[in-house]
PDB file of C-alpha atoms in Angstrom:
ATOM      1  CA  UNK A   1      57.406 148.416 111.846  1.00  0.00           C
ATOM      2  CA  UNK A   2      60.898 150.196 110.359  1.00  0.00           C
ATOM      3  CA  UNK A   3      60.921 153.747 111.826  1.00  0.00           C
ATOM      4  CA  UNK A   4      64.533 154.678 110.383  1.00  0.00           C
ATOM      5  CA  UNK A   5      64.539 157.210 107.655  1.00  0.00           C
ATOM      6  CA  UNK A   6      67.341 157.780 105.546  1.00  0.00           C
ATOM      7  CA  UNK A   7      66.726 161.661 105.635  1.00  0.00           C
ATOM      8  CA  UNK A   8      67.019 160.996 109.737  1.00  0.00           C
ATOM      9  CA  UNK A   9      70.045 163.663 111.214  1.00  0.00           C
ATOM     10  CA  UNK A  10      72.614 161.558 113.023  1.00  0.00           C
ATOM     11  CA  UNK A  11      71.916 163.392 116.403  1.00  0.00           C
ATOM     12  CA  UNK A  12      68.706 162.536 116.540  1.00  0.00           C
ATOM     13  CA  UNK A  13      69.499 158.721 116.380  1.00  0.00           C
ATOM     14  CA  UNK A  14      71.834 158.062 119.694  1.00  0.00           C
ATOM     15  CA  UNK A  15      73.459 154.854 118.007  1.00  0.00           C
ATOM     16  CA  UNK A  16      74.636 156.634 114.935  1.00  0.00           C
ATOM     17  CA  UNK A  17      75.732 159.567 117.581  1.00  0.00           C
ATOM     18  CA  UNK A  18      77.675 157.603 119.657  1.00  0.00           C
ATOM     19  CA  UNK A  19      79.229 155.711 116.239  1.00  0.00           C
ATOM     20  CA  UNK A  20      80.297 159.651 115.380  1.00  0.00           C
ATOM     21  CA  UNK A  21      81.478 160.029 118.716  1.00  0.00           C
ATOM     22  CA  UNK A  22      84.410 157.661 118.805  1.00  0.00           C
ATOM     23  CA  UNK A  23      85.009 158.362 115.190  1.00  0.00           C
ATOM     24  CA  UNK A  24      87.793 160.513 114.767  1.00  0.00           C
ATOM     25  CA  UNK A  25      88.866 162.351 111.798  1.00  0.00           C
ATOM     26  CA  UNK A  26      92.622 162.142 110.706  1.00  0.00           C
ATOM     27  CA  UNK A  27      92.706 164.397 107.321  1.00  0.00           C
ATOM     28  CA  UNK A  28      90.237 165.519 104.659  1.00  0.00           C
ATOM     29  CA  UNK A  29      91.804 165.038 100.470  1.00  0.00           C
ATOM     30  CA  UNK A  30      90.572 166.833  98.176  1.00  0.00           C
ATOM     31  CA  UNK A  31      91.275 165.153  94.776  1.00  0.00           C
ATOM     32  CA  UNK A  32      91.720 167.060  91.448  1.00  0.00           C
ATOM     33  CA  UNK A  33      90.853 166.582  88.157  1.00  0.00           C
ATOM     34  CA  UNK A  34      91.888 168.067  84.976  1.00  0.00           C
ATOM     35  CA  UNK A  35      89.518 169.733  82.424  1.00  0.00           C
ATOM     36  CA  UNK A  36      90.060 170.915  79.342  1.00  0.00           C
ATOM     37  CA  UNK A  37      89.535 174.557  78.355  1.00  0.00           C
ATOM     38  CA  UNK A  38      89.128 175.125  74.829  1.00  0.00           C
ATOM     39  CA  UNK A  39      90.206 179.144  74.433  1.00  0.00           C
ATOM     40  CA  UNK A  40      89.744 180.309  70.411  1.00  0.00           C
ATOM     41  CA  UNK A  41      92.519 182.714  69.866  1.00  0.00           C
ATOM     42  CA  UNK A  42      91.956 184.958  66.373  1.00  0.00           C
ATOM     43  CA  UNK A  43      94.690 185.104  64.376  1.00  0.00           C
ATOM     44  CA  UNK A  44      94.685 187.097  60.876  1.00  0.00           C
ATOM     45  CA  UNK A  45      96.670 184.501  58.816  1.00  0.00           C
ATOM     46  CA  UNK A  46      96.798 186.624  55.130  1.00  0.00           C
ATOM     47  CA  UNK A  47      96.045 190.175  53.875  1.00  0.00           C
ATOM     48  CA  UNK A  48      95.096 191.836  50.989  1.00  0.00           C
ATOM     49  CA  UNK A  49      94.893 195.229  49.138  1.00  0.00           C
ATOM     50  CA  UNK A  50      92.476 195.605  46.787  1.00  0.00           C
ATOM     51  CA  UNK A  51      93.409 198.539  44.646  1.00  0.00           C
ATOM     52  CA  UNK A  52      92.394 199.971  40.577  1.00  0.00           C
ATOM     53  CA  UNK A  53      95.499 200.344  38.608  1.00  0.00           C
ATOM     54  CA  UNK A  54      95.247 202.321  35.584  1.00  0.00           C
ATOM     55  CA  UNK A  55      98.190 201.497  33.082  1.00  0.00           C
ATOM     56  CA  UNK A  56      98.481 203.554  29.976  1.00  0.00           C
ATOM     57  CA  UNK A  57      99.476 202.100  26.250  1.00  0.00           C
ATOM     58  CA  UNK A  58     100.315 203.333  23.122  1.00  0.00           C
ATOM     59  CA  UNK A  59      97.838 202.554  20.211  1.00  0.00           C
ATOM     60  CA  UNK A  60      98.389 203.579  16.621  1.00  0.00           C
ATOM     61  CA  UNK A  61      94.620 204.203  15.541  1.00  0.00           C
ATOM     62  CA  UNK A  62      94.541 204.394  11.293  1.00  0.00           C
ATOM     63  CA  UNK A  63      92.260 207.178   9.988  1.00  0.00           C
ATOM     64  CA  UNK A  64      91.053 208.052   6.726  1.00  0.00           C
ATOM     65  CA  UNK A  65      90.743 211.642   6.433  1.00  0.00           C
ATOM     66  CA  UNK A  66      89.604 213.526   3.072  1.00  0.00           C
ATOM     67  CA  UNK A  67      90.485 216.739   1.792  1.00  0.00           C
ATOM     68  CA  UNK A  68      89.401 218.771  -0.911  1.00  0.00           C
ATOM     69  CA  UNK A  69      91.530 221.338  -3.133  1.00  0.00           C
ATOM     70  CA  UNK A  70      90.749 223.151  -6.313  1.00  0.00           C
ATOM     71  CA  UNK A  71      93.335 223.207  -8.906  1.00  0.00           C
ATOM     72  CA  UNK A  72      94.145 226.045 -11.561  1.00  0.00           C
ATOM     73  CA  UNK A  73      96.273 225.662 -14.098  1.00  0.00           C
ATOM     74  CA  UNK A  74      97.088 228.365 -16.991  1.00  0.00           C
ATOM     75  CA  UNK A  75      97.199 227.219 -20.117  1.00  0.00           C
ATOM     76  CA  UNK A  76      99.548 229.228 -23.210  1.00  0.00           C
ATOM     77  CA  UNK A  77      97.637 231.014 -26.335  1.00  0.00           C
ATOM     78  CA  UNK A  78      94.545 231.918 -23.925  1.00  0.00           C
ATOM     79  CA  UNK A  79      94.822 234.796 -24.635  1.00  0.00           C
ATOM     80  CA  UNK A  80      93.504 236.206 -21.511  1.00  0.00           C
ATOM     81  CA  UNK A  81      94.821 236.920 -18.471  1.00  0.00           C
ATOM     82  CA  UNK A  82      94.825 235.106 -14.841  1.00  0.00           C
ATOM     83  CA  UNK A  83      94.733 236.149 -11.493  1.00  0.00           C
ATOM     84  CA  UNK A  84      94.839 235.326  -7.540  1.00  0.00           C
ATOM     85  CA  UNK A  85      94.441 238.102  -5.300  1.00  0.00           C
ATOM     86  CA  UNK A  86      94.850 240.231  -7.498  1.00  0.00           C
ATOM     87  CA  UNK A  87      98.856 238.327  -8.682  1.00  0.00           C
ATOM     88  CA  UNK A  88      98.951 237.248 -11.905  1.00  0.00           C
ATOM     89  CA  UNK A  89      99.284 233.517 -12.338  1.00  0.00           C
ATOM     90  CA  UNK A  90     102.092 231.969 -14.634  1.00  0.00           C
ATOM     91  CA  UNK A  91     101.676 229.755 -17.702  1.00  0.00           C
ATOM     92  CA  UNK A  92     102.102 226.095 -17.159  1.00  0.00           C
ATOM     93  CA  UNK A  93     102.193 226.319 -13.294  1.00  0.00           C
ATOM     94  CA  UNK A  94      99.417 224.278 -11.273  1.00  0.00           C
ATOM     95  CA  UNK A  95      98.078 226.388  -7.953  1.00  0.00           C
ATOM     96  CA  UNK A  96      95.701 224.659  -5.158  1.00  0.00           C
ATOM     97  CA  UNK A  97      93.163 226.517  -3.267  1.00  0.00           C
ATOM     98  CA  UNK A  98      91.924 224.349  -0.319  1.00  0.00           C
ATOM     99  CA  UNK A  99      88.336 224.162  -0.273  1.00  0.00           C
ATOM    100  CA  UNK A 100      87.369 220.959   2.165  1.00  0.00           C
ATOM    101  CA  UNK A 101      89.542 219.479   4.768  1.00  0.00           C
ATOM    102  CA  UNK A 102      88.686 216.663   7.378  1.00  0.00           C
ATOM    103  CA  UNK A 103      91.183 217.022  10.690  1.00  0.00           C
ATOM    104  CA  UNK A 104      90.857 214.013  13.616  1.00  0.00           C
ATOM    105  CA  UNK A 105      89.517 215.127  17.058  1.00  0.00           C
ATOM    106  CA  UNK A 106      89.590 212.248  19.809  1.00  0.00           C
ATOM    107  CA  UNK A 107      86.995 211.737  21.787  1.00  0.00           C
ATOM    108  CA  UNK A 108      87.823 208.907  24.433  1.00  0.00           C
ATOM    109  CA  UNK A 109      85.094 206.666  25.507  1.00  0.00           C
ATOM    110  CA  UNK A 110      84.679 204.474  28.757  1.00  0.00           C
ATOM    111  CA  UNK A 111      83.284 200.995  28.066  1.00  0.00           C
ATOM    112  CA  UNK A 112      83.204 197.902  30.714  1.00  0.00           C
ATOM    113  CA  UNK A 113      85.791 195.728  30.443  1.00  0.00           C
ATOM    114  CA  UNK A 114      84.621 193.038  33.406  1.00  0.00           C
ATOM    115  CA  UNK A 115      82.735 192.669  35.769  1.00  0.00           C
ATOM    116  CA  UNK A 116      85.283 191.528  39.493  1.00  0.00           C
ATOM    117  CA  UNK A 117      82.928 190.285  42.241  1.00  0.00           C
ATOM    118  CA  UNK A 118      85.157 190.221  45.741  1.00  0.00           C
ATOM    119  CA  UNK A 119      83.466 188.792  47.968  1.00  0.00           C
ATOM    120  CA  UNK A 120      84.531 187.716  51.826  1.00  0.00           C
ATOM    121  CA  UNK A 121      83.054 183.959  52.908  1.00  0.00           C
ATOM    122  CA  UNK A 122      83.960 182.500  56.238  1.00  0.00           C
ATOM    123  CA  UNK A 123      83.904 178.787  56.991  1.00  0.00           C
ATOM    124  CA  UNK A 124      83.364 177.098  59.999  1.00  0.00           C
ATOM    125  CA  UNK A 125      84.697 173.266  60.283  1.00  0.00           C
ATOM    126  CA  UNK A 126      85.502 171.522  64.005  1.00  0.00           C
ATOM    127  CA  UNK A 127      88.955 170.354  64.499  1.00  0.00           C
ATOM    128  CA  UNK A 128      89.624 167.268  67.187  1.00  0.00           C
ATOM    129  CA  UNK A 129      92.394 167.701  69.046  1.00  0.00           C
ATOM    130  CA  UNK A 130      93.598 164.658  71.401  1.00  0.00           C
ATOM    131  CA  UNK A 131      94.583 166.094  74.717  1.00  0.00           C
ATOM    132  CA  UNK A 132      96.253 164.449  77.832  1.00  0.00           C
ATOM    133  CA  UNK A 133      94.050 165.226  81.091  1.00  0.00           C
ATOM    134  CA  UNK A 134      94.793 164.317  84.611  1.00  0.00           C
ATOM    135  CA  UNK A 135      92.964 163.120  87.493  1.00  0.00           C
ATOM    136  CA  UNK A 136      93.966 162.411  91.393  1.00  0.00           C
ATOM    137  CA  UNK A 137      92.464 158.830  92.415  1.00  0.00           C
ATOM    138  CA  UNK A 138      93.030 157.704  95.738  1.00  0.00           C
ATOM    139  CA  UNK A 139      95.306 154.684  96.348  1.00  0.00           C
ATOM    140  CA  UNK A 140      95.912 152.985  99.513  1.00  0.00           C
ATOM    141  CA  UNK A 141      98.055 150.392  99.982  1.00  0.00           C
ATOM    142  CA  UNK A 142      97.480 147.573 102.716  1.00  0.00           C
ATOM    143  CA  UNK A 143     100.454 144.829 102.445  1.00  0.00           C
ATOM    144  CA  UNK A 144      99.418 142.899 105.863  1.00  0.00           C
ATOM    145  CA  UNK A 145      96.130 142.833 104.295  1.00  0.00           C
ATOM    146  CA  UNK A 146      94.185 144.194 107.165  1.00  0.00           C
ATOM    147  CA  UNK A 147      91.258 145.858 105.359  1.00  0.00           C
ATOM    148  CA  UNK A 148      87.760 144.899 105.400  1.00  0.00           C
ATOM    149  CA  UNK A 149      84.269 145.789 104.305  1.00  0.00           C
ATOM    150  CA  UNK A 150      82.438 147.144 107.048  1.00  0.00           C
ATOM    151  CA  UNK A 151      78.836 146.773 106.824  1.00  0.00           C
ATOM    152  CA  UNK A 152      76.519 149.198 108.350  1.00  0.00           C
ATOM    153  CA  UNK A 153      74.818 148.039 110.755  1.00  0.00           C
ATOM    154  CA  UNK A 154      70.698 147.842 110.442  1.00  0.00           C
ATOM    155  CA  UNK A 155      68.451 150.480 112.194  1.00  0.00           C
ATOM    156  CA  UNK A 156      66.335 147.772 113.805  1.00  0.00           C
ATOM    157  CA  UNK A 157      69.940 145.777 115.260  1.00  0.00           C
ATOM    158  CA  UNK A 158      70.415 146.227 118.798  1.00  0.00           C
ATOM    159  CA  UNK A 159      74.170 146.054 119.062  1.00  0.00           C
ATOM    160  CA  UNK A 160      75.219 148.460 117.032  1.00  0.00           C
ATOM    161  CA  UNK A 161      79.188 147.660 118.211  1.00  0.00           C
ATOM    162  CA  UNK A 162      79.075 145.023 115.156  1.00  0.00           C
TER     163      UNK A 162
END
């Protein structure tokens, strides 16, 4: 029956031990990699001002006003007499007493011209962006062609020295 266990710690087992024993480590390498790191950076690209400006024009506006006048005239051989406040009025002459007269007053009015919505929207879209990364590999170079695969040698094998 197999008794070896994967999960087994090599000093527990004397034939791995003595395998760790006469092994002897030379250096440790620690190989890098490179990874990218995206960092989103805001950046205010355009501004606006968003201001009323009132501008003023000159309109020539046409109104029809009325007015109202009474007119005396004295006529020769009347035989009477004429007067205004207490003045006596000439023969042939025309006088005007105002009676009625319109005059403009301006009243301005505010009406709605248009309606402006402004309104802000943002977006979002993905942009792919091709970026060169890095990455250690080992390489080791053997030009008398001296390296083999070494097998591991079975729990139940008694020579372990294979």
């Amino acid at each position: 029956m197999d008794d070896y266990r994967p999960d087994q710690d090599a000093h527990t087992d004397p034939a791995r031990r003595e395998r760790e024993e006469r092994r002897e480590l030379i250096e440790r390498l620690r190989l890098y990699e490179e990874r990218a790191n995206v960092e989103v950076v805001p950046e205010v690209v355009g501004a606006v001002t968003i201001r009323r400006v009132v501008t003023e024009r000159q309109e020539m506006v046409p109104i029809t006003l009325r007015r109202e006048h009474l007119e005396i005239t004295v006529k020769e051989n009347t035989g009477g007499r004429a007067t205004l406040n207490g003045e006596e009025l000439e023969v042939g002459r025309v006088y005007e007493v105002p009676l009625y007269e319109e005059r403009a007053q301006f009243e301005k009015l505010v009406y709605p011209l248009s309606d402006v919505t402004i309104a802000k929207e943002a977006r979002t879209y993905t942009q792919t962006q091709e970026v060169t990364l890095r990455r250690e590999e080992l390489a080791v170079e053997d030009p008398q062609g001296l390296v083999r695969e070494r097998t591991m040698p079975s729990p139940l094998d008694p020579d372990p020295s294979r």
